[in-house]
Tab-separated table of C-alpha atoms in Angstrom:
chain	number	residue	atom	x	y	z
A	1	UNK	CA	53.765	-113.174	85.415
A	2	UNK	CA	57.676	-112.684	83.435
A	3	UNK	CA	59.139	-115.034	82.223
A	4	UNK	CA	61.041	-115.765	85.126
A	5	UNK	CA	58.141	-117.433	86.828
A	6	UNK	CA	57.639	-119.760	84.167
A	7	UNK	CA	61.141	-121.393	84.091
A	8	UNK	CA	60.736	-124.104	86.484
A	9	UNK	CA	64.139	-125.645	85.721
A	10	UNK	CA	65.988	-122.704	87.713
A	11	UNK	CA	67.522	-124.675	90.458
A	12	UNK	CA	66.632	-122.992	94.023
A	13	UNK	CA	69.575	-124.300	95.558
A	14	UNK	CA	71.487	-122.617	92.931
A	15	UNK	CA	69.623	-119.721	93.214
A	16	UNK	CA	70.116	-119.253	96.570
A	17	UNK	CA	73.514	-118.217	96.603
A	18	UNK	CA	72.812	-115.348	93.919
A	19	UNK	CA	69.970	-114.168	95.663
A	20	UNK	CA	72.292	-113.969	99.239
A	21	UNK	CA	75.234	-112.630	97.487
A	22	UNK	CA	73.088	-109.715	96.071
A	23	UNK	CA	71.633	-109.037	100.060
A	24	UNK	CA	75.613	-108.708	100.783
A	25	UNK	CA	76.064	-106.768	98.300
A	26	UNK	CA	73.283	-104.132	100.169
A	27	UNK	CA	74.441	-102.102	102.367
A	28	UNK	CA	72.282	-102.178	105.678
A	29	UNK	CA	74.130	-101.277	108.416
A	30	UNK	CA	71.990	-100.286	111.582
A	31	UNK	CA	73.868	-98.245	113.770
A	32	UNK	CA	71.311	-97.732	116.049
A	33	UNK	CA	70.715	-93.913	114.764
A	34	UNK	CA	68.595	-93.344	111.705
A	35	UNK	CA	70.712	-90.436	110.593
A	36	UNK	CA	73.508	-92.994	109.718
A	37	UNK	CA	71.940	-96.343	109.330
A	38	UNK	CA	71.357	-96.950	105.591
A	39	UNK	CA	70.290	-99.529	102.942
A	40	UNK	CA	67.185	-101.122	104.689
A	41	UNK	CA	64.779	-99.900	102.169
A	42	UNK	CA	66.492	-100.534	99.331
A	43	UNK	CA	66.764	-103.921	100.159
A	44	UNK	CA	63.070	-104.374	100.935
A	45	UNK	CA	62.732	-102.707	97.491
A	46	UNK	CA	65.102	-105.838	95.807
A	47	UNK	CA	63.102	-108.434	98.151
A	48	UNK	CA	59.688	-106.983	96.625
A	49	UNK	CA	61.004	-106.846	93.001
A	50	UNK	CA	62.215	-110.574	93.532
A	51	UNK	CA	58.912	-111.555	95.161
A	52	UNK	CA	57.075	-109.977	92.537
A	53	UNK	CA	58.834	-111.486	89.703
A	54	UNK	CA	57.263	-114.790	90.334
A	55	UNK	CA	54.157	-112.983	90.786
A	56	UNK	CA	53.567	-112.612	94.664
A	57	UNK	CA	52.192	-109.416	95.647
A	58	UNK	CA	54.103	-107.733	98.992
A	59	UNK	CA	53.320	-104.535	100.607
A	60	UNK	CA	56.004	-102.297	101.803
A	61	UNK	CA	55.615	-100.233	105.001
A	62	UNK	CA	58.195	-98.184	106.040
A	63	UNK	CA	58.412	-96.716	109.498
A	64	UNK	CA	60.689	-93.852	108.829
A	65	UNK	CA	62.602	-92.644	105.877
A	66	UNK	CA	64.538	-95.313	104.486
A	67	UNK	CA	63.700	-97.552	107.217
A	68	UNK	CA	61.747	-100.076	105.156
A	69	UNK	CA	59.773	-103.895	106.010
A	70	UNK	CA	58.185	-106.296	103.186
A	71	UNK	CA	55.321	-108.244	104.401
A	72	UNK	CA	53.662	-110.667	101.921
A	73	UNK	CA	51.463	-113.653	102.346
A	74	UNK	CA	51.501	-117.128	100.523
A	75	UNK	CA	47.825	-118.851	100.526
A	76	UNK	CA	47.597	-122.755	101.387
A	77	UNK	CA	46.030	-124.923	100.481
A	78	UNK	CA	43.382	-125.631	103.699
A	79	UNK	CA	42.362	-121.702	104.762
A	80	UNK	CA	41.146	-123.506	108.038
A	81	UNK	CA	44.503	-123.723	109.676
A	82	UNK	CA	46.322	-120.901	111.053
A	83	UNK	CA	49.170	-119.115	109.073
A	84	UNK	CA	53.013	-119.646	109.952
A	85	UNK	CA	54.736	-116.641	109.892
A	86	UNK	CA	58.437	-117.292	108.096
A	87	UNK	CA	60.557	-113.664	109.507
A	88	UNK	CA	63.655	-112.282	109.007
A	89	UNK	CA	65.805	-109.015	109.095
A	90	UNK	CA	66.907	-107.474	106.076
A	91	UNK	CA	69.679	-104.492	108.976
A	92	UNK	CA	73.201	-105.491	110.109
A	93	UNK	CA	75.154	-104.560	112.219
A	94	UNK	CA	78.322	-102.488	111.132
A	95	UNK	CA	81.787	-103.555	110.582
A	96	UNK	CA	84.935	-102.121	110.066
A	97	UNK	CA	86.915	-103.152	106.217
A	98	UNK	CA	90.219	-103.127	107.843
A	99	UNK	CA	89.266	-105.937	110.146
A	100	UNK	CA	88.449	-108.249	107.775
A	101	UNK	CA	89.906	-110.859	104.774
A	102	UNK	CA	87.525	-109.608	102.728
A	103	UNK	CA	85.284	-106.543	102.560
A	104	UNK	CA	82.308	-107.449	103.914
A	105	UNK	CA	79.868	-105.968	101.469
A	106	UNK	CA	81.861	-107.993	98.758
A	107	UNK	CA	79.531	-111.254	99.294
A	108	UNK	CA	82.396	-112.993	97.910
A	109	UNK	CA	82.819	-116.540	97.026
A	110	UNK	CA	85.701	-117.922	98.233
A	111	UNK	CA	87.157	-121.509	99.854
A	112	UNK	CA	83.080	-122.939	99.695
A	113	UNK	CA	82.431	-120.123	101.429
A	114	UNK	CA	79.958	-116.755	101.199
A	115	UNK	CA	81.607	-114.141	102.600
A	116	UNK	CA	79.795	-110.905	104.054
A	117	UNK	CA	78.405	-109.198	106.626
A	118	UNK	CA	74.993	-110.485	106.989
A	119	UNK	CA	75.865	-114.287	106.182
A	120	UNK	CA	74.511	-115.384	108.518
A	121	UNK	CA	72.893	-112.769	110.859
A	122	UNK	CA	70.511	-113.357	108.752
A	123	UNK	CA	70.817	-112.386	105.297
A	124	UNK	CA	71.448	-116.068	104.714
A	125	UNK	CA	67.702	-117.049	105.694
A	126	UNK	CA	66.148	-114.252	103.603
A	127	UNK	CA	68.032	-115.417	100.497
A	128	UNK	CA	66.916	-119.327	101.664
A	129	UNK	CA	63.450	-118.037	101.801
A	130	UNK	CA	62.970	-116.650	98.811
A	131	UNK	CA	64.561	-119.360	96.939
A	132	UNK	CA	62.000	-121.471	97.929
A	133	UNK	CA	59.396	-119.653	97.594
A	134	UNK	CA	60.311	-118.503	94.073
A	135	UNK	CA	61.044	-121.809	92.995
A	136	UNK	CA	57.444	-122.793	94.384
A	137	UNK	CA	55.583	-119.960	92.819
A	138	UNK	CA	57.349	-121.625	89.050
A	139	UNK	CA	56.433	-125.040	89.436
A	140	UNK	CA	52.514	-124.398	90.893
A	141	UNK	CA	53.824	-126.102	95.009
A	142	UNK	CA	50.748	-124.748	97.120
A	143	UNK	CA	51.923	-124.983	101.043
A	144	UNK	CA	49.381	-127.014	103.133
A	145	UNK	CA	48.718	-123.907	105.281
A	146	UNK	CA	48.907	-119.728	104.388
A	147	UNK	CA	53.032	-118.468	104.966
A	148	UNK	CA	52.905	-115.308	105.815
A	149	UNK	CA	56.511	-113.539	104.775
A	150	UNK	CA	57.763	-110.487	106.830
A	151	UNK	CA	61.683	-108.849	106.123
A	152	UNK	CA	61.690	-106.599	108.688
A	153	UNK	CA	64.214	-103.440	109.569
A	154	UNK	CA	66.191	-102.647	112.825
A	155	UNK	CA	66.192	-105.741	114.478
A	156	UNK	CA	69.821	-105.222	115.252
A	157	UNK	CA	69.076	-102.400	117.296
A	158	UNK	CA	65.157	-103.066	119.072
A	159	UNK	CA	63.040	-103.872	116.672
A	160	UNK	CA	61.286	-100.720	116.874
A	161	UNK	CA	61.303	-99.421	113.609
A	162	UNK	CA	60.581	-102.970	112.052
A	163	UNK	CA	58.591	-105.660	113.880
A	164	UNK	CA	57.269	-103.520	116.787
A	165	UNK	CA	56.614	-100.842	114.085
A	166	UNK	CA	54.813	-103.555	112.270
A	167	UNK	CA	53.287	-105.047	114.969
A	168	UNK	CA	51.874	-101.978	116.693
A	169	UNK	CA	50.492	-100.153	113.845
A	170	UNK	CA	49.859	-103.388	111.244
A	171	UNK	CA	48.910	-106.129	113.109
A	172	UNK	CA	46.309	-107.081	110.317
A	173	UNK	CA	49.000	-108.486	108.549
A	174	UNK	CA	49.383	-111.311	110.521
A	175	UNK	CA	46.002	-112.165	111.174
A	176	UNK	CA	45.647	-115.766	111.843
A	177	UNK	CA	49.589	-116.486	111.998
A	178	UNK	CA	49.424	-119.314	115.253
A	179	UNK	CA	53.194	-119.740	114.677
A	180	UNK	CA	56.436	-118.461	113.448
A	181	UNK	CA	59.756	-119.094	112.386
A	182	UNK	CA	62.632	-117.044	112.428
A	183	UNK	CA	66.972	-116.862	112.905
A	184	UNK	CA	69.712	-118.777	114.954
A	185	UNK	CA	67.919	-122.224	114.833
A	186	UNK	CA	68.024	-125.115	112.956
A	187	UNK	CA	72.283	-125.045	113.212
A	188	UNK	CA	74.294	-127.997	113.144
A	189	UNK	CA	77.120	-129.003	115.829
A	190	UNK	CA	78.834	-132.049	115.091
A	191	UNK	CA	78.956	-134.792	117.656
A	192	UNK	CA	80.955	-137.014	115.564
A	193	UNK	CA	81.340	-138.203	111.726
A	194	UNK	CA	78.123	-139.705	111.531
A	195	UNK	CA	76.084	-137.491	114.208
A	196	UNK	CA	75.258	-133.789	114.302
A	197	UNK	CA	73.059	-132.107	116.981
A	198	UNK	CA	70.750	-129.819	115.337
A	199	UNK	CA	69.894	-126.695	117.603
A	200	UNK	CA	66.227	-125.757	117.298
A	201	UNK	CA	65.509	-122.421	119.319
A	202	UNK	CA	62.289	-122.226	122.059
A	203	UNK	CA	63.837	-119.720	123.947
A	204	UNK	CA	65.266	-116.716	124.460
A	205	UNK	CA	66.967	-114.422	126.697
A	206	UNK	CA	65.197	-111.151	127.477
A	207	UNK	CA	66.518	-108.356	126.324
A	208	UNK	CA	67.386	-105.491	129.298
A	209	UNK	CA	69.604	-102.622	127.871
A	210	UNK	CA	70.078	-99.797	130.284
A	211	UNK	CA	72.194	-96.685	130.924
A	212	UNK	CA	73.578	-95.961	134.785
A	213	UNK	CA	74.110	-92.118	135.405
A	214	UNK	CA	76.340	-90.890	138.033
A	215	UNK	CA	75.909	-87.041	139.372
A	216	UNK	CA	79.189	-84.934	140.935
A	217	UNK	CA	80.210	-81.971	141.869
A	218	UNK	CA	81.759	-80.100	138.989
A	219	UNK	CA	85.343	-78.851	139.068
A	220	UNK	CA	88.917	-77.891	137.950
A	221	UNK	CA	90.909	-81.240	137.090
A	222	UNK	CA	93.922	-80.174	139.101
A	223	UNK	CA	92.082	-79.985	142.391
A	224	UNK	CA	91.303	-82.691	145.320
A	225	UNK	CA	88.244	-83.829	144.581
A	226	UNK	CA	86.259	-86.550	146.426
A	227	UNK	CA	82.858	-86.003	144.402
A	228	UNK	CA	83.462	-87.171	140.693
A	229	UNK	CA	80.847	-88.434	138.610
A	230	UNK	CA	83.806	-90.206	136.367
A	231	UNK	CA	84.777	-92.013	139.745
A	232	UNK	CA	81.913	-93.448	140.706
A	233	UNK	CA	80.413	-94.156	137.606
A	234	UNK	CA	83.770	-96.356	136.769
A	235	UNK	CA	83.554	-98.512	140.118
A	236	UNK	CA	79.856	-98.939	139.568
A	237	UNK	CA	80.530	-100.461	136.039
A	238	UNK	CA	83.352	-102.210	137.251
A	239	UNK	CA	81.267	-104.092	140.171
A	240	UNK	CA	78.815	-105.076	137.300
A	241	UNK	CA	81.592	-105.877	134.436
A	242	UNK	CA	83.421	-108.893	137.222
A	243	UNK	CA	79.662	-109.805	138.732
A	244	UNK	CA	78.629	-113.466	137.925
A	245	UNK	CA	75.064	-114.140	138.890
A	246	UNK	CA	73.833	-117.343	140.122
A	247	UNK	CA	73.244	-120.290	137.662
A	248	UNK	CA	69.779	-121.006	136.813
A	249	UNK	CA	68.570	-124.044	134.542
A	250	UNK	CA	65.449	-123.591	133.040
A	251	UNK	CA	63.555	-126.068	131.387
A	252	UNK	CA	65.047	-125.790	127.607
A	253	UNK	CA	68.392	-125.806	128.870
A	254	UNK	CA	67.867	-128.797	131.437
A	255	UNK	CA	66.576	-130.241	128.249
A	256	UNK	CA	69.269	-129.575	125.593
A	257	UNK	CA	71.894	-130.681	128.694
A	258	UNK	CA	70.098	-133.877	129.125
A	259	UNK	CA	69.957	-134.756	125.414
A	260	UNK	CA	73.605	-133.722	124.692
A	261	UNK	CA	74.880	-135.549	127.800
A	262	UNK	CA	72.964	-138.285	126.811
A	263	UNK	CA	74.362	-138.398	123.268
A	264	UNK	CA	77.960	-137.385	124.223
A	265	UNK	CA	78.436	-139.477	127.450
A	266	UNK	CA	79.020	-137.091	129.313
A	267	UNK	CA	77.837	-136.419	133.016
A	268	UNK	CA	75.560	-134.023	134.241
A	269	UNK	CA	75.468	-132.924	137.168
A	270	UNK	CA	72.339	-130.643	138.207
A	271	UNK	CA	74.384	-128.470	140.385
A	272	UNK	CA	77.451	-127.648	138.016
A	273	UNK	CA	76.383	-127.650	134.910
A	274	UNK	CA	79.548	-125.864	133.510
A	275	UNK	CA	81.578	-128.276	133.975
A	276	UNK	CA	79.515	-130.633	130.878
A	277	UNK	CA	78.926	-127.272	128.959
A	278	UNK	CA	82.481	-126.447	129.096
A	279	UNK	CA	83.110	-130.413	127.076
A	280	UNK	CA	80.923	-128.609	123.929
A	281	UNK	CA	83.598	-127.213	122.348
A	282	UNK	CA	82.819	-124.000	120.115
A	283	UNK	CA	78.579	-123.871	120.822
A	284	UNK	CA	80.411	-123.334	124.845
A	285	UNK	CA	79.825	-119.768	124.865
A	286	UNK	CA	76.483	-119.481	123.532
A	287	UNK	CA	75.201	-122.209	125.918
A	288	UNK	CA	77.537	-120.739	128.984
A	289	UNK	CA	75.444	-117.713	128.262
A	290	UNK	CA	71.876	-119.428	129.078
A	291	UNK	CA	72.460	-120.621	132.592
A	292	UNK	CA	72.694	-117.536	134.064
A	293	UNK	CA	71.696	-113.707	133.749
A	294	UNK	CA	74.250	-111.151	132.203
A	295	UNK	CA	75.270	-107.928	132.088
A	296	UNK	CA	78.233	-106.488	130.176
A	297	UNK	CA	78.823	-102.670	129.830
A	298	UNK	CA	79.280	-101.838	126.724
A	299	UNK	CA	79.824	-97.967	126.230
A	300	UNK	CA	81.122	-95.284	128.202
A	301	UNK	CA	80.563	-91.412	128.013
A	302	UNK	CA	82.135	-88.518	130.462
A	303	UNK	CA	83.357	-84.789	130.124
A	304	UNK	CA	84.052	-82.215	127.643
A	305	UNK	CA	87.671	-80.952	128.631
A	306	UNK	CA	90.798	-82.704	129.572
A	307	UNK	CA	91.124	-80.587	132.446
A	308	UNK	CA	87.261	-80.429	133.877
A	309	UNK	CA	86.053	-83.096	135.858
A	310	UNK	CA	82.631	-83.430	134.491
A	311	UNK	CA	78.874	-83.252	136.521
A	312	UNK	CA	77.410	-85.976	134.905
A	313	UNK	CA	78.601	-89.290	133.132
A	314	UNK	CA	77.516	-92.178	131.912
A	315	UNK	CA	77.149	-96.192	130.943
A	316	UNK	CA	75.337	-98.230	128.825
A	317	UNK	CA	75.121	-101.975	129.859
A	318	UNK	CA	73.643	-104.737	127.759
A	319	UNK	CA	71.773	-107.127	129.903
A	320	UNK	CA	69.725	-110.448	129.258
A	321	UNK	CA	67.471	-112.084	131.651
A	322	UNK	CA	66.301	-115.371	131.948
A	323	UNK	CA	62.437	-115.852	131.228
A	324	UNK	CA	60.690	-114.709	134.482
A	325	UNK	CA	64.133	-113.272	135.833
A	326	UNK	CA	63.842	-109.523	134.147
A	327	UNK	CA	62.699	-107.888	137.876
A	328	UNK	CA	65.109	-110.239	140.073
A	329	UNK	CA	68.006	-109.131	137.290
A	330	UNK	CA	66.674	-105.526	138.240
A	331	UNK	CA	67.129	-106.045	142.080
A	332	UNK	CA	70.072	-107.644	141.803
A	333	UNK	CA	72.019	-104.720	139.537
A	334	UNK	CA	70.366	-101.856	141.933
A	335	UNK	CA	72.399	-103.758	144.732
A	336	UNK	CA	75.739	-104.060	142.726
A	337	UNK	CA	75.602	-100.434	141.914
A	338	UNK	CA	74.484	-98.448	145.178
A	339	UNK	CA	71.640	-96.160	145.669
A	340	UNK	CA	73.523	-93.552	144.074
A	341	UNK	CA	73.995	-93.817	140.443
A	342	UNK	CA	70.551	-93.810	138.482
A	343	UNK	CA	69.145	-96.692	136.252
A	344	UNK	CA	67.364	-95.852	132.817
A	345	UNK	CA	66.079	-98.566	130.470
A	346	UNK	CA	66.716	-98.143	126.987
A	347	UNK	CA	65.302	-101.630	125.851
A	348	UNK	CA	63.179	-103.708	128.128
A	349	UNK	CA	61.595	-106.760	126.260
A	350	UNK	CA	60.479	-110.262	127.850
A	351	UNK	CA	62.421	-113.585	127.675
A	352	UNK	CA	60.720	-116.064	125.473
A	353	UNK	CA	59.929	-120.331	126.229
A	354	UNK	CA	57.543	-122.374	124.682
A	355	UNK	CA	57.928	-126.285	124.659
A	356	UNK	CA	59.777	-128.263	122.095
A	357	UNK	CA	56.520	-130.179	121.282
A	358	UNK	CA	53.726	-130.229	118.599
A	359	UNK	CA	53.320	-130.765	115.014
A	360	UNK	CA	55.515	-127.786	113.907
A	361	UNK	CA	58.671	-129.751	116.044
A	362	UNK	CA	57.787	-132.612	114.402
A	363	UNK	CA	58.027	-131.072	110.942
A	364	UNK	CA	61.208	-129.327	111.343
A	365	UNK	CA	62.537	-132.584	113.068
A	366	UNK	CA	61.429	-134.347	110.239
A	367	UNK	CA	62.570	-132.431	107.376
A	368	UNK	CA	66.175	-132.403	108.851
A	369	UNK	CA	66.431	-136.187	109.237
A	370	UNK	CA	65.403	-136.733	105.428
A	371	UNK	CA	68.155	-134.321	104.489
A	372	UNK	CA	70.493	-135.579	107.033
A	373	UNK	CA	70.010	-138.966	108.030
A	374	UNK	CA	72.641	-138.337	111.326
A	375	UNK	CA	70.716	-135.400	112.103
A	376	UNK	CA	69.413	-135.220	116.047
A	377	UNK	CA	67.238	-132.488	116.940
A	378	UNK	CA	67.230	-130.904	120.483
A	379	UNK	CA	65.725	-127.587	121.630
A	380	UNK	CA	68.216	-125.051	122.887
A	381	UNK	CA	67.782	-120.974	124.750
A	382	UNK	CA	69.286	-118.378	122.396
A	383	UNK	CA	71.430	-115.792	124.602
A	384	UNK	CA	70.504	-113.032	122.302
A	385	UNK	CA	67.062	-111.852	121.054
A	386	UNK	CA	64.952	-111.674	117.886
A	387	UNK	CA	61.947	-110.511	116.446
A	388	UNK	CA	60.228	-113.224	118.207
A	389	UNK	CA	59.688	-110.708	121.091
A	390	UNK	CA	57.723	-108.877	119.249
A	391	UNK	CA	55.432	-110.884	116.848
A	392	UNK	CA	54.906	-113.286	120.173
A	393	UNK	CA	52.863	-110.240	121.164
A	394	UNK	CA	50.313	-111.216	118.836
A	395	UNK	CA	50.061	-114.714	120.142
A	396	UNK	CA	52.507	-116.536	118.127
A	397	UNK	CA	54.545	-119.477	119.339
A	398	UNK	CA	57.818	-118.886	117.830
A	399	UNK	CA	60.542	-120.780	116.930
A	400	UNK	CA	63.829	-120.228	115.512
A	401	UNK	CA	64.281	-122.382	112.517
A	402	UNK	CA	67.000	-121.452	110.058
A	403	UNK	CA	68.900	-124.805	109.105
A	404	UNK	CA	72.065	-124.793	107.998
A	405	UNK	CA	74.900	-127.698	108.104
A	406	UNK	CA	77.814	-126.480	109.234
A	407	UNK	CA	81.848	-127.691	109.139
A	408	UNK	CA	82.670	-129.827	112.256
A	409	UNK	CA	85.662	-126.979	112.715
A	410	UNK	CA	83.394	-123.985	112.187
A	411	UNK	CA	83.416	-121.622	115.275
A	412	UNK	CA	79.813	-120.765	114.241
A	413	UNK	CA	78.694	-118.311	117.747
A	414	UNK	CA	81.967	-116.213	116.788
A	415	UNK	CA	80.478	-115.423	113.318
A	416	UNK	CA	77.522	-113.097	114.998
A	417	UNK	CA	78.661	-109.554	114.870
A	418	UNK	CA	82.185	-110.903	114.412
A	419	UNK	CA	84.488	-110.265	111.837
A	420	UNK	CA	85.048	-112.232	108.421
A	421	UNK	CA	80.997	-113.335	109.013
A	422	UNK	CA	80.723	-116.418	106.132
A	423	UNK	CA	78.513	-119.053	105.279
A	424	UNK	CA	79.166	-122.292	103.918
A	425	UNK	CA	78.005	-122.544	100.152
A	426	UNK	CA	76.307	-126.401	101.130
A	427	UNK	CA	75.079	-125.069	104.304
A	428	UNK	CA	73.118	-122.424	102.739
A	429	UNK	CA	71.762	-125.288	100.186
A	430	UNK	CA	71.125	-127.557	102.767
A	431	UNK	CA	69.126	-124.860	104.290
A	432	UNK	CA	66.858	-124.919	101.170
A	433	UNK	CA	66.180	-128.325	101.169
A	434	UNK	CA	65.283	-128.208	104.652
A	435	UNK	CA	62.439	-125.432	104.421
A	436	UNK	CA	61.167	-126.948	101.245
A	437	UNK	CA	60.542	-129.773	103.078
A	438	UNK	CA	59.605	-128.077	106.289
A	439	UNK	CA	56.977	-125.625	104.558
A	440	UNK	CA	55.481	-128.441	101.983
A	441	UNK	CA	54.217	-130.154	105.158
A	442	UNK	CA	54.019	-127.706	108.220
C-alpha cells in the first residue's frame, strides 16, 4: 500500500473536486463510431491507478481497442447479504469549443462552479465515488455489505461496448449484486428556502432508436417527378416530428405528482396532468417527458449530387417508451408513417420500474435528511436511459442515486448534453457526504 493510503487526514470532500477535474480533463467523447470516439481507456487506466493507490485491486476489460471498463469489488463486512453494485460511465458525449464559456475539457473552477463536459453526465459521480471509497480504504471503514464498482464505456451511445459488453461476456463480476446504483438521481429541486425535493430515480424510459427508409425512383433533378425518396421520407418525419401521443401516468409518476402536489399545493388533476407539471419550473421538461411516449428525429441523410434525386434516403428517430409501451409505441409510429417507408431498429432496450420501497430507499432517504435536514425524497421516471438496462438483466433492482444539492436557479435538465455542462463545487461535496453515509449503512 503507498503512502497515499496511509494518510487518513486527506479530506474526501476535498478530494473530490481534484479527482473530477482530472476526469474533465480526459478526453472521452463517444461519438457513436469507434474510429473517432477516444479517451475511454485511458480514463479507466487513471480510475485503476487511483483505485489501486489505496490498494483495491480492479480488473480492466476492454471490449474493443481503446474502448475500456474498470470493474472492482469492495468486501463487507456480512458476506451473507447480496452486493450493491455502485455504476457509472467514464464516455461523453461531444461538444463543440466555440459553443461554450469555457472549453469543456478545461474542468475549470470558476464562480463555485466545475466546469466541463462530463460534470455531471456523470463524471461527477465517478469522481464522488472514488473519493469515498479512497478515503475509506485510509481510515480501515468496512461497508456493511460487498460494493461492487463498475466505470463502464459507451453508455452515451448503447451500452454495447461497456455494460452489455460486460454483462454478456462477464457476468461473474457481479455475482451476487441484488441491487444497484447509478446516474440522474438523488438531485435536488428547491421547493422553497427551507425545502428541497430530492429526485430518486425507479424508472426509466425505454430506449427505441430507429432509422425509417424511403425507396424512389431514381432521376435527373430537373424533371417532374412524383416518386422521390427525399419527398416522402420528409413528410413521414414530419408526421412523427408534430405527433403528440396520448398521456399515460404510470405508477412513479402518479407518485412523484402526488407528493409534489402535495408539498407545493398545487392541484392535480388525473386527467391533465400538464397543467401541475407545467407549475415545476426548470425539472418541467424532464417530467413533461414521462407522461407520454416520444419520438424526435434526429438525423437526416439523402443523395449524392445536387442535381440527382436520390433512390434511397433516410432518418434516424430517437424514441422512448413507457415501461410496457415499447410494441404499442411500434404500432402507433407504423401508422404515422404509412406502409411505405421501412422501419429498422438500431437500439431497442426495455423501460425500467421498480417500487420506491425497501431498505435501500430507506438508506438513501436517510442519508439525505442527515445531510439536509429540508431534504424530501420522492421517486421520479428518468426520460432518458442508463446502464440500468443492462445490469437489470442480471436481476438487479436499480436505482439511480447520485446526490447532489443544487442552486434554487440552476436549470439542471439543460446541463445534459447541453452546453457550458457545470457542477456546483458544494453539490459535488454534498454528494460525498451523502454516499458515505448511504454506503456505511446500505
Amino acid at each position: 500500500m503507498t503512502s497515499d493510503a496511509a494518510s487518513p487526514r486527506i479530506d474526501p470532500t476535498a478530494e473530490v473536486v481534484d479527482l473530477c477535474r482530472d476526469l474533465l480533463r480526459i478526453d472521452t467523447t463517444n461519438t457513436g463510431d469507434n474510429d473517432t470516439s477516444v479517451g475511454e481507456r485511458r480514463a479507466a487506466e487513471y480510475v485503476a491507478e487511483k483505485l489501486a493507490e489505496v490498494g483495491v485491486e480492479s480488473v480492466l476489460h476492454e471490449s474493443a481497442p481503446g474502448r475500456a471498463n474498470v470493474v472492482a469489488r469492495i468486501p463487507g463486512t456480512d458476506p451473507s447479504r447480496g452486493a450493491l453494485l455502485v455504476h457509472g460511465h467514464l464516455d461523453v458525449v461531444p461538444a463543440d469549443a466555440d459553443e461554450w464559456s469555457v472549453h469543456p475539457l478545461s474542468g475549470e473552477l470558476r464562480d463555485g462552479y466545475l466546469w466541463g463536459r462530463g460534470a455531471i453526465d456523470m463524471k461527477d459521480f465517478d469522481a464522488m465515488v472514488l473519493a469515498v471509497v479512497r478515503h475509506w480504504q485510509r481510515t480501515g471503514v468496512r461497508p456493511p455489505r460487498d460494493i461492487v464498482l463498475a466505470y463502464t464505456a459507451d453508455e452515451e451511445a448503447g451500452s454495447d461496448y461497456g455494460a452489455r459488453f460486460l454483462v454478456d461476456n462477464h457476468r461473474g463480476l457481479f455475482d451476487g449484486c441484488t441491487e444497484a446504483i447509478g446516474e440522474v438521481g438523488g438531485f435536488s429541486y428547491s421547493v422553497n428556502d427551507s425545502q428541497r425535493l430530492y429526485l430518486i430515480e425507479t424508472a426509466e424510459k425505454g430506449i427505441d432508436w430507429l432509422r425509417l427508409h424511403a425507396k424512389g425512383r431514381p432521376g435527373h433533378g430537373s424533371m417532374v417527378h412524383d416518386d422521390n425518396a427525399v419527398t416522402a421520407l420528409a413528410e413521414a418525419v414530419a408526421r412523427i416530428g408534430r405527433h403528440r401521443f396520448p398521456v399515460v401516468v404510470t405508477d412513479t409518476v402518479r407518485a412523484f405528482l402526488t407528493e409534489v402536489s402535495d408539498l407545493l399545493g398545487i392541484e392535480l388533476d388525473p386527467e391533465d396532468p400538464e397543467t401541475a407539471i407545467a407549475k415545476l419550473g426548470p425539472i418541467a421538461n424532464l417530467i413533461g417527458a414521462t407522461i407520454r411516449n416520444t419520438a424526435n428525429p434526429t438525423r437526416l441523410s439523402a443523395g449524392y449530387k445536387d442535381n440527382v434525386i436520390p433512390g434511397r434516403a433516410t432518418a434516424t428517430i430517437d424514441c422512448r417508451s413507457l415501461p410496457g409501451q415499447s410494441e404499442l409505441l411500434e404500432r402507433q409510429l407504423r401508422e404515422l408513417v404509412g406502409p411505405d417507408i421501412a422501419i429498422e431498429y438500431i437500439q431497442r432496450q426495455p423501460a425500467l420500474e421498480t417500487t420506491f420501497d425497501g431498505d435501500l430507499v430507506e438508506a438513501m432517504s436517510a442519508a439525505l435528511r442527515a445531510e439536509d435536514p429540508g431534504a424530501r425524497p420522492v421517486p421520479y421516471m428518468l426520460s432518458g436511459g442508463t446502464d440500468a438496462k443492462a445490469f437489470s438483466q442480471l436481476g438487479i433492482r436499480c436505482f439511480g442515486f447520485a446526490p447532489l444539492k443544487l442552486p434554487a436557479d440552476l436549470n439542471f435538465s439543460a446541463l445534459f448534453h447541453g452546453i457550458d455542462e457545470r457542477v456546483p463545487v458544494d453539490g459535488l461535496q454534498f454528494g460525498v457526504r451523502v454516499l458515505d453515509r448511504f454506503l456505511r449503512t446500505c
